[in-house]
C-alpha angles and dihedrals in degrees: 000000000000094000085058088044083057093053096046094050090054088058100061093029082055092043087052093049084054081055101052100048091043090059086048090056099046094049096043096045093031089215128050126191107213089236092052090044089052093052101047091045093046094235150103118290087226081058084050097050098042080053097048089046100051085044092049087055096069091036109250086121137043130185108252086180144336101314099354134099150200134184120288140233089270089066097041084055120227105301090054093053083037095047090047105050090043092053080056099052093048092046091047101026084088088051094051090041087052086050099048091047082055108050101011093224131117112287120185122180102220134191135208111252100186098291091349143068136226127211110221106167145000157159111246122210124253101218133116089243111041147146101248120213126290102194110163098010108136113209130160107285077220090062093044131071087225083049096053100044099053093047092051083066080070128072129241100263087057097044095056082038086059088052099048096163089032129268106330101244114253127173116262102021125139100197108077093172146059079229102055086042088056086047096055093039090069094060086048084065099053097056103024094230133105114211127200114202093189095301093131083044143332126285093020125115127177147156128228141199132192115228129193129121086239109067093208091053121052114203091192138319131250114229134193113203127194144160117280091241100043086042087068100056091044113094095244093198094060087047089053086052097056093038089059091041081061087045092057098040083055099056092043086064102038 
């Protein structure tokens, strides 16, 4: 028994050593490729990768692009994350107001936080009967339209790579799987939406786009938020349509 605890004991104690030397490289290269961060470190990519997403979760890392990385918000300490995303929300806040103007519905501007997302601004609509801000809530990305959309820039491998221990449970979710989250993700693509069907909470229903001038790596997502009964009498094609039009006015300014 103890000789198994000790084992057991070298192993974190080793995982955490993976940990440390990836940081310092990353901090001392400012960019890291997974397979140059699996040869310097003697072990697997999918090690790698199980490494880069857990630390992505608590934001010491961030994608910079599809199987690359660069240091997160947590190293940067909080007025970097805080200066960035501020820098964000001034460059995209006309292109919420515009979209709001448009459609009159609650609109939020969301980021990935490892597998979440945070909501850091918003219009909120002005009805009797409306979806209210969100701003710093933090959800699974898997359970939003915004979320969704953001993780479908990435392939397969990265997103599993991004669950690690599966899809965290939250009520009201439908996907219950890395699996049927890839599955839906490729529909994602297609259209280039992400739709909630109260899967963030019930009665709500939104759609979601990624923007980011680079394809492979989403700066936030755009999301349009209603109530589930006037949801089902919108066109929601035509919605879709405005929403990437937003899409498209925000990369060309950022």
């Amino acid at each position: 028994m103890r000789n198994s605890r000790r084992e057991t004991d070298a192993s974190r104690v080793g995982t955490v050593d993976k940990a440390m030397v990836l940081l310092r490289l990353l901090i001392d290269r400012g960019e890291l490729g997974v397979s140059e961060a699996a040869a310097t470190l003697g072990v697997a990519p999918s090690t790698v990768h199980r490494l880069l997403a857990t630390m992505a979760d608590h934001g010491f890392v961030e994608r910079a692009s599809d199987r690359r990385y660069r240091p997160g918000s947590a190293l940067a300490g909080p007025r970097g994350g805080a200066r960035r995303i501020a820098n964000l929300v001034g460059v995209l806040h006309p292109v919420l107001q515009q979209l709001y103007d448009e459609i009159g519905e609650t609109v939020h501007l969301m980021v990935l936080i490892g597998s979440d997302v945070q909501f850091v601004d918003g219009v909120e609509g002005t009805q009797a009967l409306r979806i209210g801000l969100r701003i710093g809530s933090r959800l699974p990305a898997y359970c939003t339209s915004g979320g969704k959309a953001m993780l479908a820039q990435f392939d397969d491998e990265t997103v599993s790579a991004m669950h690690p221990q599966g899809l965290r449970p939250w009520p009201g979710s439908r996907l219950r799987s890395v699996a049927e989250l890839q599955g839906e993700l490729a529909q994602v693509r297609l259209s280039g939406v992400g739709i909630n069907t109260g899967e963030s909470e019930d009665g709500v229903r939104a759609l979601g786009v990624a923007v980011g001038r680079d394809p492979s790596q989403p700066l936030a997502a755009i999301t349009v938020s209603l109530p589930a009964e006037r949801f089902r009498n919108v066109d929601q094609n035509a919605l879709a349509k405005r929403l990437l039009t937003a899409r498209d006015a925000a990369n060309a300014v950022l």
